[in-house]
Structures are given as structure tokens and as C-alpha cells.
């Protein structure tokens, strides 16, 4: 199981001091977790979830961007070493903190506590002291150190006073502010960064005042605002300017200290704003936290948002469920009192319902037809809402003001939409069954202690189960009418747990099996019989180190069970064998919710107290089945199990004798088999076949877009497609889709709120010039006054050339202030669309750049004219200068270059499918397949190539065949290798030699071992090696192969393909049974061929699709080769100095320092071959000379696996790579020694 995607929580809304920024990152806090984002790519870099109580404030060290402080409601303060995810300093305060700030000196923090004390803490010396106290009941609201004067501290209180503390004078100066009048609280206050004594204060009544702290006098009162000002931030790049925000509207207002009214306003969101903070490394950028829990980064110079997070939950997410009829929609319930619905494909929060104040939501369920949703709260309420309108249908107090823990809606039995029965479990020692339509209580089932887990049987009518705090599991059967008279007695009573039973789950395929998870840290799997009799424990799953919470049976693999625990892990169990298949450590806290959709059963969603949602793929274990389905879609039925009885037998047998039945038993797989059989009879190479198979077994972000792109490229409709959910379009439909989008948005204009400043003198002078007929001077003066639009409108009356000149000047003016949206029309009108494309790329607005480049390539934009006076600017990184080409050709080249830039960005973000789809969008299928191969998405590469008529990639065929072979699917592997050009002569005979079922192998390779032995004397080259392997003459095969490879290396000028012809049969040898010398020779040759393959790719001498990049493997491969040759004293035909020189050349372009280090070690070696010494000296001289500017070379960095960019788990649980000795980011691969690890991507690259 592998993590694919992460949706971080939202920022908490009750404390505004929970965002912070430094030169290269920003951070925010949910209830108990810190989230650190890199500004470079706006991606989540680290998560720290070590607080046990609500985080009250965070602050970044002003002199060390690696230190972030956080304080929580339980008085704990911690300074975190972010990169190492460790506590650097910590302390405990006397009372709960209300606010915190870090002094400019870098070692002092100040806190104001709820008892009124203002504390000082020197974190390096670990010394606390009390500075002063706020008298009376005036709670502190604001705490600010002066940004330059580390001895001056500002506090604003709840009665409108400002307190200024000077640590040198040990004195507090009080500015009365509103304390002498309305007593409105101080909502925010900031020191003026250009003054030692001026400060700006905002009050709850909307007043805003500039004060002189040295005289306690008001310097300037600004216009009172209709809404209270929640936050203030100085715009340091614009001296004298500052921003304000209100929690009523998502608007930032820009002010100047010399003006009473705002200069401008910019709409930045649809929700009110809690706080704004300047980003030190980007003078025009600000972090913004919103009331809806989203966080954004705003560029005030461009009046645009650089980043906006999804409005996520800000508290523990206790439950998650999928919409039964839409695998792209799921719902969550949280401690924050919200139920939210999410789109899996876009992670858009499409709707949300709020239970009310102090309603912690623990459980969640969707009703029949999914037209209604219910949730239970910590106050004992059951809530039912209409999904479409958000109307609250019922609010029922079921558990007498005690917690209601879980709920489940009975969905089988033909209940009407919104009808049926709901069962809830509560702390009042009862399980309550409710009529969902009228809200009446049908039955209350009493228990000895609190009821936590409740569930309906998915197969048997009116059967339900409960998990109780008395450590027992009970199974009940309701009377047929659902009501009955008297107390309902359990039909089955299961005991054996040593602590509270938290969750119960009936098996979805085998009716008489149920699982339970407990606080005794175990999961028990029970056999029970209808009508009582003989219940017993079948399996006990042990491994969790804390309480078990979430339980989920797989809907297709009946032996697989998922569990989540307070130990922050998700475990995947093979129940029949009573073993743990996989442990996922990526969550940082208790895992409460697990869900999958039957139509997409190998894609899992989890929720946790770390407030994140995480997406997981469980496809590795079933990939051989996926390969078989793609090769034999009409025989999908071969993958189906025979029925529940087959699994029942495995469950009954001893665990140590069981093997997992990797067959499909669910209803969805049977429906898929029927539909595939029908489609295959009509259309053998249908897109729908591949779409259905891949979508069942796999999930990647953007999968719906992939099928849409392929459908357009094939010129056929996509069955069942939803165009509205797509985000990536083929170039044939791109312009049309954008036009439709524009028409759709036409009635939803954005509010810019920009107020222009008038230069009256210039305007009057311009009017005079107009009256006297000097239109050129009128235009010049009007432009100087800032009215460029008027000037440009009048300019054609002078001349077209003058209009072009004026447009160019205006563009430069706008570019200087980054107003790209305003300069865009002029750039297009003056034929400078390529410059506009570059500008959008530099702003990271890549989708706009691609559409614009497409419009230019189609000739829809004006071409450049000879009168254009555009300033020449450098192209965006990755986009070639095409000025020497004809306009149509240049536009097409730019379109493909823009696609390459966007693809690279997606690849860096760990989204390889998105990276490939960009090339599909511009009809470059081969590059799309290359991208997928580089990211090890072999199945998707195969599907794209197959559907779009690409030649069969030999590497893809070999990898798919190996996948089938590993799972003993020999006939499937043979079907794949038949399409390989060397299949009949090489790969099929080798497959037959490895296959233990010789009668089966006769079907694809009729020769016997004796026949190969007889043919061996007459064979030569690779044919002789194949014959020796198939004849069982393993030592002779090794000798023939190594001799051939040595001769090839000695001769020089050989190709990787030639070497592969000799290496491929050697891969079939049982190395573990051979002599050490033979093994060493084979491994040395394999390492050298792989090293040369990578060398050719990195130095641009190869176009092989599957070897682009991989610079991380250069040193390990080179070192492996050197170690083998040296330790075994092999007569290798290539000197190790030559190998080192190749290593240096690999690094020369991307990592010159590493290349220099290798070259220096070479030149310190004695007895160097003259050619190696001469080349090394020249390369070293070139690298140490001042570098000439070069265009970036595409493909120099290896693609990340899908999900490979996500934060690692806790450092104590993370693994270091033996290749790099660095922490592995993303999925890991365990080596044979069971102690060493490499990144999964490196392992796959090495294998290839």
C-alpha cells in the first residue's frame, strides 16, 4: 500500500496567531498540527503533530528560518528544528498562553498568559521571567515585539488600551486608546517598521489610529470602517503603505499613512480574513488565513493569489464515507462540527453542513440513494441533512446529553430515498434505532456499558452488531416489522477481548464472519452462526501498539482487512494467514476513518486526528491481475473466485498453511466481467475496455482527463464521460472549452476594487493640448497622469506607429508593477503573445500559458509587426528562442516547449500522469509515453501506447511480462512476450526454461532442454547463450555471455542494444546456485551496461525513453562496478579510471561540484592512462572556468513516483537510503538483508 495524495487540514479559526512566514516558507497550524509549505512550489514540505492540546500561536525565528515556535493551551512551548523534525528548545509556562511573539534578537520570546502575566523566555539559556502584568479583567489581544528594537514590546488589550514595555528602562507606558471612550478592544496593532516609536492600532468598532509611543499621542486617525479590522500588516516594499483585513469579507485594503481613506482594495477570497502576515523573502507577498479555514498567499503588486488551499477541516476527522453511486465523491465528519463533501479528482470541497456550536461530530453515514446524510455528535444528537439543499431534516437528542459515537444507515432492502433505519451507539449504555423518515425511535437496545461500535449486516436483513465497553460483541436480529415488543436480546454474544470494543465490521462476502477492534490493541475475527450456536474466534491479529479504531474489509479480496489505530498506523492484514502485509506510518496521529468505493476497490481514503485526509493505492499486490486483464480482457472471468465457500475454507484452516487467494469475489468485479465480455464481442480494441479495467484497479489524479484526451486523439466519444469534471483538454478542444468557460463566467465578474490616483495638474495641461490640437502631447501628458487607456485610445489619431510605441511604454510600466492582467491585451494587440506566454510561465500560471500558446499556434492571435517596439526579454526557462523560425513553425515549437515546461512542473510535484497528459494535450503521444515510463507508470504507458497506435515499447513488454511471471501467471507472460521482436527466439525459450510446469511451457516454446543442448555446438553469440541457459548448462552460459560482453567492451563503439542481447539470457540464470566468480562477472557486466545506459542518457547521447535522468544512480552503479572488479580481481576490459571519468561527465552539467570532486580523485591516482589524464584535466579546467549561460536541458531529473513528493512520516519511523544516506521522501523499498532501504523509485530505476 502506498500513499498517493494528502489533503492537509485547514487553519484553525479561533486563534488568529496561527500563521507565520519566513524567507522561503510559510506555516499554519490546525488544532494540533503544524503545516510548513515551501514558497518555491507551494507544496507541503513538513508536518509536525506533536502537541496534545490546541495550538494557540506560532512564530518564526527572525534570524533562523529553520526554527519555528509553537505554544499550546496546556502551557507547553516548543521551538522546532524543522528539517530534523525535532525539539530544539521547550519550556512550560505558568498558565495558558493567549499570544506569542519572537524578538528580532532571535533568542527571546514573549508570551501573554490568561492570568494577565507577560512572560519573557530566553530559549537558548532556558530562562523565564515576568515582564509585567495586565491589571484587572482586560484580557490581552495582541502581543508584538518591535521589528528592529529588540527591547520594546507592545500589548493591546480587551478594553482598548495599548501597553508599551521597554526592557532597558524596565517601564510600561500605557496609551489609553479606546479605554477612555468606547472601550472597544484592540483587534490588532503593529509597529511602524520605519520608526522606533510609531505604531498602528485597530479597534473592534472599525477605527484605525497611528500613535507615537514616546508621547502617547494620536498622530493620525483614518476613516472608520463599517466592519471591524481584524488584522494589519505593513507593506515594507511600499514605504508608508499597509494592509488591513476584516473577518466579514475576503478583501485586503491598501492604505498610506498620509491618506485617511484606503488607496485600493483587492478581493482575495469568498470568506472573511482572520490574519495577514508579510513574507520576508517576497516583499509583495502576504500569507492570508481565512475564516473558512483556507490559507492563501497573495501578491499585492499583481493583485492576485499565488496559492489558495482547500477549506479543509481544522480538527480531528473522525469518519469518512464514499457516496455509493459516485466513486468521485466522499464525505467527512469532524470534531469541528462540520460535515464536508469532497471531489476526489479535484479535492474541491463541494458542500458542507454545520451541526452547530459545541457539536463534535464522531460518526457519519449516507442513506439509501445518498440523498440524505446523517451524523452523530458528542452531545448525543443525531443530525440528518438533505444532501442537495443542505436543509437540516432532523436534530434528535438520542443519548441524553452523553456522547453518541457511531452511526450507520441501513441501505439494503429497498428503502426509499432518505428512508430506512439508522442505528447509533452512545455513552448512555444504549444503541438506538431510528426511523430516518419521521425521526421516531424504533428500538432502544440497552447494554451494560457504553456502546461505541454499531453496524448493519450488508447481506442479511435486519441483522446488526454492537461493540461495547464491557469488551463484548453482540449480534442482534430485529423482528421482521423492525419493532416488536420488549427488550431485544442478542442472538450471538462474543467475548474474548481484554478491553473496550471500539469498532465492529461484518464481512461483505462471507455472511457468518465479523471483525472487532479493541483497546486491547488486537483485532479478532469471529465465526458466528445464524440462530445462535457455536460462535468462536477464527483469527487474532496482533501488531498494533495502541488502541484499534478503524476497521474495513476489502470489498473484492475477502482475506484482506484494513485497520487504523492510535499508534498512527494503518495496517493491511492477510486474515487467512494471520499476517500483516503492510504497515503505513505516514499519519502523525490516531487513524479513525477508512473507506473505499466498491467500483474503485484498490483506492483507499483515511482520516486522522492529525486533521489530514490521505489517499492510498493498494494496486501493487494485484498488479499481476491488472496485467492479465489488459492482455486478456475477454477472459476477465478467469480472475474471479468461485464464491464465498472458497474463502470460507481458507478461514477455517490453520493460518500457517494459508496462501492469499488473489482472486476477486466482489459484486463490482462480476459486473465488470459481464460488461467486458459484451464489449469485447463488439469492439476488441475499444477505449472503453481499457478505461473500465484500469479505472477498477488503479487511481491517479487526473484519470478522467486521460480517457478524455485519448478519446479526442482517437476521434471517438468517451462512454459515460463527464466533461464538467475534466481539467486538461486536448488541443483540438482547448480553445472551444476556454470559450465556453468564458461565457459561463461572464455573469460572475470579479471585484478589483482598485482606485486610481489623479494628477490634476497634468490632466489640465493635457486638456489644453487637446484643445489646441497637439494630440501627441495630449497622449503623453495623459499617460503621465496615469490615464494610459485614454492616451492609447487617442494615439491612433496621431499614427499607428505612435500607438504601437505608446502601447510598448504602457506594457513596460505595467510589467514593472507586475500588473500582467492589464498588460495582457496590449501584448496580444501588438503581436507580443510569446512574451505574454513567458510571463505567465514565470508567474506559474501554466494552464493559461498553454491555452495562449495554443491560440497563437492556431493563428488566432495577431502576429508581430515590423513597427513593433517591444523590448526583447529572455524566454521563460525551458522555452527555446524560436525567433529564427517562420511564425507558424515558431508558434508550434513554443506550444510544445510550454507543454514541456508544464510537464516538468507536474513531474516535480509527484504527478506523473498530469505530466504525461500535457503532452497528450498537444498530440505528442511518444513523449507522453516516455514520461509515464520514466515515472514507472508502466501500465498506463502500455495503455496509452496501445490505444493511440504507438509501436510496442520493448521495455514495457518485458516489465509487464516480469510482473505476470512473479505471480506465476506463466501463460499471461508468454502472451505478452509474443509481441516482443525477440520473443520467439530469446524471451519465450528463456521463460520456458524458468517455468516449473514444462507441459504448460510446451505451448509457447516446443524445444526441450535436450534439443537446445544438441544445438549448442552450432550456435554463436547471443543464440549460444540462450541455448546454454535453456539446456541447463548454466556455467557454460555464463562463460559464453561474459566472454561476448568482454569482447564487446574491448572493441568499443558498441550499443546498449548489442549488450542487451547477451545480458537478457544471463538474467535467466539462477545466480544463487552458481560460483562466486561467475556471479561477479555477470554482475560487473550488468552494472557496466546499466551505467553506460545512464551515461548516454545524461550526456544527451541517447534518446532511450526509459533512461532519461537517473543521475542519483550514477555513483552507486559506478561504485558497484569498481567494488566487484577490485575485490574479485576481474580482468575487466575497461579501466576503473575510465569508469570514474564517465561518472564525472554524468555530473558535469547538473552538479559541477560533484564532477570536480570525482576528477580530482582521478588525477590523484597513479598510472593513469594518458587519454584519461588528458580528458580529465581538460574537463576539470572547463568546470573551474566561469560558466557560460546555458539553456536548461530537459529531462535531467528523474520523474518522481506518483505521491513521491509528499512529506515523510515521523523521522523516527523514516528510513535512510543506502544509496544517498539521506531521508527517503515518499515510498520505500526494503532490500534483501531486511535492514537496508532505498526509495521505491530508485529501486525501480535500478531494476530497469
PDB file of C-alpha atoms in Angstrom, residues 582-739:
ATOM      1  CA  UNK A 582       1.918  -3.787   5.118  1.00  0.00           C
ATOM      2  CA  UNK A 583       2.224  -1.012   7.709  1.00  0.00           C
ATOM      3  CA  UNK A 584       1.652   2.605   6.657  1.00  0.00           C
ATOM      4  CA  UNK A 585       3.357   5.050   9.023  1.00  0.00           C
ATOM      5  CA  UNK A 586       2.572   8.313   7.235  1.00  0.00           C
ATOM      6  CA  UNK A 587      -0.203   9.548   9.540  1.00  0.00           C
ATOM      7  CA  UNK A 588       1.004  11.548  12.532  1.00  0.00           C
ATOM      8  CA  UNK A 589      -1.808  10.683  14.963  1.00  0.00           C
ATOM      9  CA  UNK A 590      -4.765   8.374  15.607  1.00  0.00           C
ATOM     10  CA  UNK A 591      -6.384   6.908  12.472  1.00  0.00           C
ATOM     11  CA  UNK A 592     -10.171   6.884  12.848  1.00  0.00           C
ATOM     12  CA  UNK A 593     -11.662   6.648   9.361  1.00  0.00           C
ATOM     13  CA  UNK A 594     -11.077   4.260   6.438  1.00  0.00           C
ATOM     14  CA  UNK A 595     -13.178   3.996   3.290  1.00  0.00           C
ATOM     15  CA  UNK A 596     -13.071   2.613  -0.240  1.00  0.00           C
ATOM     16  CA  UNK A 597     -15.614   2.539  -3.050  1.00  0.00           C
ATOM     17  CA  UNK A 598     -16.671  -0.854  -4.475  1.00  0.00           C
ATOM     18  CA  UNK A 599     -16.226   0.438  -8.024  1.00  0.00           C
ATOM     19  CA  UNK A 600     -12.678   1.552  -7.220  1.00  0.00           C
ATOM     20  CA  UNK A 601     -11.667  -1.041  -4.625  1.00  0.00           C
ATOM     21  CA  UNK A 602      -7.903  -0.542  -4.709  1.00  0.00           C
ATOM     22  CA  UNK A 603      -8.051   3.110  -3.717  1.00  0.00           C
ATOM     23  CA  UNK A 604      -8.371   3.920  -0.029  1.00  0.00           C
ATOM     24  CA  UNK A 605      -9.107   7.140   1.892  1.00  0.00           C
ATOM     25  CA  UNK A 606      -8.115   7.589   5.531  1.00  0.00           C
ATOM     26  CA  UNK A 607      -8.769  10.275   8.141  1.00  0.00           C
ATOM     27  CA  UNK A 608      -6.986  11.028  11.373  1.00  0.00           C
ATOM     28  CA  UNK A 609      -6.507  13.192  14.433  1.00  0.00           C
ATOM     29  CA  UNK A 610      -3.642  14.809  12.506  1.00  0.00           C
ATOM     30  CA  UNK A 611      -6.548  16.504  10.608  1.00  0.00           C
ATOM     31  CA  UNK A 612      -5.392  15.272   7.193  1.00  0.00           C
ATOM     32  CA  UNK A 613      -7.109  13.196   4.553  1.00  0.00           C
ATOM     33  CA  UNK A 614      -4.787  10.746   2.831  1.00  0.00           C
ATOM     34  CA  UNK A 615      -5.290   8.750  -0.335  1.00  0.00           C
ATOM     35  CA  UNK A 616      -3.688   5.331  -0.727  1.00  0.00           C
ATOM     36  CA  UNK A 617      -3.321   2.905  -3.597  1.00  0.00           C
ATOM     37  CA  UNK A 618      -3.385  -0.818  -2.977  1.00  0.00           C
ATOM     38  CA  UNK A 619      -2.566  -1.911  -6.513  1.00  0.00           C
ATOM     39  CA  UNK A 620       0.911  -3.399  -6.174  1.00  0.00           C
ATOM     40  CA  UNK A 621      -0.486  -6.601  -4.704  1.00  0.00           C
ATOM     41  CA  UNK A 622      -2.962  -7.065  -7.577  1.00  0.00           C
ATOM     42  CA  UNK A 623      -0.899  -5.704 -10.465  1.00  0.00           C
ATOM     43  CA  UNK A 624      -0.447  -9.175 -11.995  1.00  0.00           C
ATOM     44  CA  UNK A 625      -4.238  -9.408 -12.181  1.00  0.00           C
ATOM     45  CA  UNK A 626      -4.339  -5.990 -13.836  1.00  0.00           C
ATOM     46  CA  UNK A 627      -1.742  -7.078 -16.406  1.00  0.00           C
ATOM     47  CA  UNK A 628      -3.690 -10.255 -17.134  1.00  0.00           C
ATOM     48  CA  UNK A 629      -6.911  -8.277 -17.545  1.00  0.00           C
ATOM     49  CA  UNK A 630      -5.277  -5.882 -20.025  1.00  0.00           C
ATOM     50  CA  UNK A 631      -3.799  -8.735 -22.060  1.00  0.00           C
ATOM     51  CA  UNK A 632      -6.950 -10.891 -21.916  1.00  0.00           C
ATOM     52  CA  UNK A 633      -9.924  -8.579 -21.317  1.00  0.00           C
ATOM     53  CA  UNK A 634     -12.440 -11.036 -22.770  1.00  0.00           C
ATOM     54  CA  UNK A 635     -11.337 -13.597 -20.162  1.00  0.00           C
ATOM     55  CA  UNK A 636     -11.647 -11.322 -17.158  1.00  0.00           C
ATOM     56  CA  UNK A 637     -13.804 -14.022 -15.632  1.00  0.00           C
ATOM     57  CA  UNK A 638     -10.604 -16.046 -15.060  1.00  0.00           C
ATOM     58  CA  UNK A 639      -9.752 -13.604 -12.263  1.00  0.00           C
ATOM     59  CA  UNK A 640     -12.965 -14.256 -10.353  1.00  0.00           C
ATOM     60  CA  UNK A 641     -13.238 -16.540  -7.362  1.00  0.00           C
ATOM     61  CA  UNK A 642     -15.778 -19.313  -7.187  1.00  0.00           C
ATOM     62  CA  UNK A 643     -17.759 -17.878  -4.311  1.00  0.00           C
ATOM     63  CA  UNK A 644     -17.752 -17.366  -0.539  1.00  0.00           C
ATOM     64  CA  UNK A 645     -17.265 -21.062   0.094  1.00  0.00           C
ATOM     65  CA  UNK A 646     -13.755 -20.938  -1.391  1.00  0.00           C
ATOM     66  CA  UNK A 647     -12.694 -18.287   1.102  1.00  0.00           C
ATOM     67  CA  UNK A 648     -14.576 -19.956   3.912  1.00  0.00           C
ATOM     68  CA  UNK A 649     -12.343 -22.999   3.610  1.00  0.00           C
ATOM     69  CA  UNK A 650      -9.221 -20.843   3.928  1.00  0.00           C
ATOM     70  CA  UNK A 651     -10.562 -19.111   7.011  1.00  0.00           C
ATOM     71  CA  UNK A 652     -11.280 -22.455   8.668  1.00  0.00           C
ATOM     72  CA  UNK A 653      -7.807 -23.909   8.069  1.00  0.00           C
ATOM     73  CA  UNK A 654      -4.631 -23.312  10.093  1.00  0.00           C
ATOM     74  CA  UNK A 655      -3.188 -19.813   9.457  1.00  0.00           C
ATOM     75  CA  UNK A 656       0.335 -21.067   8.757  1.00  0.00           C
ATOM     76  CA  UNK A 657      -0.873 -23.140   5.784  1.00  0.00           C
ATOM     77  CA  UNK A 658      -2.862 -20.424   4.069  1.00  0.00           C
ATOM     78  CA  UNK A 659      -1.966 -18.538   0.923  1.00  0.00           C
ATOM     79  CA  UNK A 660      -3.965 -15.446  -0.014  1.00  0.00           C
ATOM     80  CA  UNK A 661      -6.488 -16.220  -2.747  1.00  0.00           C
ATOM     81  CA  UNK A 662      -5.591 -13.433  -5.134  1.00  0.00           C
ATOM     82  CA  UNK A 663      -8.922 -13.632  -6.866  1.00  0.00           C
ATOM     83  CA  UNK A 664     -11.812 -11.209  -6.977  1.00  0.00           C
ATOM     84  CA  UNK A 665     -15.024 -12.040  -5.142  1.00  0.00           C
ATOM     85  CA  UNK A 666     -16.974  -8.772  -5.042  1.00  0.00           C
ATOM     86  CA  UNK A 667     -20.083  -7.731  -6.901  1.00  0.00           C
ATOM     87  CA  UNK A 668     -18.264  -4.975  -8.794  1.00  0.00           C
ATOM     88  CA  UNK A 669     -15.746  -7.374 -10.372  1.00  0.00           C
ATOM     89  CA  UNK A 670     -18.550  -9.669 -11.539  1.00  0.00           C
ATOM     90  CA  UNK A 671     -20.366  -6.764 -13.145  1.00  0.00           C
ATOM     91  CA  UNK A 672     -17.110  -5.701 -14.795  1.00  0.00           C
ATOM     92  CA  UNK A 673     -16.559  -9.207 -16.194  1.00  0.00           C
ATOM     93  CA  UNK A 674     -20.011  -9.222 -17.764  1.00  0.00           C
ATOM     94  CA  UNK A 675     -19.609  -5.794 -19.348  1.00  0.00           C
ATOM     95  CA  UNK A 676     -16.128  -6.600 -20.698  1.00  0.00           C
ATOM     96  CA  UNK A 677     -17.346  -9.794 -22.293  1.00  0.00           C
ATOM     97  CA  UNK A 678     -20.082  -7.847 -24.074  1.00  0.00           C
ATOM     98  CA  UNK A 679     -17.794  -5.012 -25.204  1.00  0.00           C
ATOM     99  CA  UNK A 680     -15.057  -7.380 -26.436  1.00  0.00           C
ATOM    100  CA  UNK A 681     -17.541  -9.153 -28.685  1.00  0.00           C
ATOM    101  CA  UNK A 682     -18.402  -5.851 -30.345  1.00  0.00           C
ATOM    102  CA  UNK A 683     -15.099  -3.900 -30.322  1.00  0.00           C
ATOM    103  CA  UNK A 684     -11.841  -5.682 -29.487  1.00  0.00           C
ATOM    104  CA  UNK A 685      -9.623  -2.577 -29.169  1.00  0.00           C
ATOM    105  CA  UNK A 686     -12.179  -0.307 -27.560  1.00  0.00           C
ATOM    106  CA  UNK A 687     -11.144   2.563 -25.346  1.00  0.00           C
ATOM    107  CA  UNK A 688     -13.952   1.563 -23.007  1.00  0.00           C
ATOM    108  CA  UNK A 689     -12.265  -1.794 -22.312  1.00  0.00           C
ATOM    109  CA  UNK A 690      -9.059  -0.198 -21.078  1.00  0.00           C
ATOM    110  CA  UNK A 691     -10.932   2.553 -19.267  1.00  0.00           C
ATOM    111  CA  UNK A 692     -13.029   0.100 -17.270  1.00  0.00           C
ATOM    112  CA  UNK A 693     -10.121  -2.200 -16.387  1.00  0.00           C
ATOM    113  CA  UNK A 694      -7.626   0.485 -15.407  1.00  0.00           C
ATOM    114  CA  UNK A 695     -10.213   2.533 -13.503  1.00  0.00           C
ATOM    115  CA  UNK A 696     -11.167  -0.555 -11.495  1.00  0.00           C
ATOM    116  CA  UNK A 697      -7.617  -1.470 -10.480  1.00  0.00           C
ATOM    117  CA  UNK A 698      -5.866   1.924 -10.446  1.00  0.00           C
ATOM    118  CA  UNK A 699      -6.313   5.508  -9.401  1.00  0.00           C
ATOM    119  CA  UNK A 700      -4.221   8.538 -10.285  1.00  0.00           C
ATOM    120  CA  UNK A 701      -5.030  12.215 -10.098  1.00  0.00           C
ATOM    121  CA  UNK A 702      -6.423  13.214 -13.475  1.00  0.00           C
ATOM    122  CA  UNK A 703      -7.501   9.750 -14.631  1.00  0.00           C
ATOM    123  CA  UNK A 704     -10.755  11.108 -16.118  1.00  0.00           C
ATOM    124  CA  UNK A 705      -8.713  13.610 -18.128  1.00  0.00           C
ATOM    125  CA  UNK A 706      -6.552  10.800 -19.504  1.00  0.00           C
ATOM    126  CA  UNK A 707      -9.531   8.996 -21.040  1.00  0.00           C
ATOM    127  CA  UNK A 708     -10.879  12.263 -22.424  1.00  0.00           C
ATOM    128  CA  UNK A 709      -7.550  13.079 -24.115  1.00  0.00           C
ATOM    129  CA  UNK A 710      -7.251   9.604 -25.610  1.00  0.00           C
ATOM    130  CA  UNK A 711     -10.856   9.716 -26.855  1.00  0.00           C
ATOM    131  CA  UNK A 712     -10.265  13.007 -28.649  1.00  0.00           C
ATOM    132  CA  UNK A 713      -6.997  11.744 -30.140  1.00  0.00           C
ATOM    133  CA  UNK A 714      -8.812   8.637 -31.410  1.00  0.00           C
ATOM    134  CA  UNK A 715     -11.699  10.707 -32.718  1.00  0.00           C
ATOM    135  CA  UNK A 716     -14.367   8.905 -30.712  1.00  0.00           C
ATOM    136  CA  UNK A 717     -16.706   9.775 -27.832  1.00  0.00           C
ATOM    137  CA  UNK A 718     -15.809   8.710 -24.334  1.00  0.00           C
ATOM    138  CA  UNK A 719     -18.519   6.434 -22.881  1.00  0.00           C
ATOM    139  CA  UNK A 720     -20.025   7.827 -19.735  1.00  0.00           C
ATOM    140  CA  UNK A 721     -17.680  10.831 -19.653  1.00  0.00           C
ATOM    141  CA  UNK A 722     -18.337  13.902 -17.524  1.00  0.00           C
ATOM    142  CA  UNK A 723     -16.794  16.838 -19.348  1.00  0.00           C
ATOM    143  CA  UNK A 724     -17.541  19.178 -16.450  1.00  0.00           C
ATOM    144  CA  UNK A 725     -15.131  17.274 -14.179  1.00  0.00           C
ATOM    145  CA  UNK A 726     -12.224  17.458 -16.614  1.00  0.00           C
ATOM    146  CA  UNK A 727      -9.437  19.985 -16.245  1.00  0.00           C
ATOM    147  CA  UNK A 728      -6.996  19.023 -19.043  1.00  0.00           C
ATOM    148  CA  UNK A 729      -8.143  19.223 -22.645  1.00  0.00           C
ATOM    149  CA  UNK A 730      -6.709  18.167 -25.990  1.00  0.00           C
ATOM    150  CA  UNK A 731      -5.560  20.947 -28.285  1.00  0.00           C
ATOM    151  CA  UNK A 732      -8.411  20.100 -30.665  1.00  0.00           C
ATOM    152  CA  UNK A 733     -10.929  21.101 -27.992  1.00  0.00           C
ATOM    153  CA  UNK A 734      -8.858  23.509 -25.897  1.00  0.00           C
ATOM    154  CA  UNK A 735      -9.957  26.789 -27.495  1.00  0.00           C
ATOM    155  CA  UNK A 736     -13.615  25.756 -27.651  1.00  0.00           C
ATOM    156  CA  UNK A 737     -13.589  24.742 -23.983  1.00  0.00           C
ATOM    157  CA  UNK A 738     -11.992  28.004 -22.935  1.00  0.00           C
ATOM    158  CA  UNK A 739     -14.580  29.977 -24.896  1.00  0.00           C
TER     159      UNK A 739
END
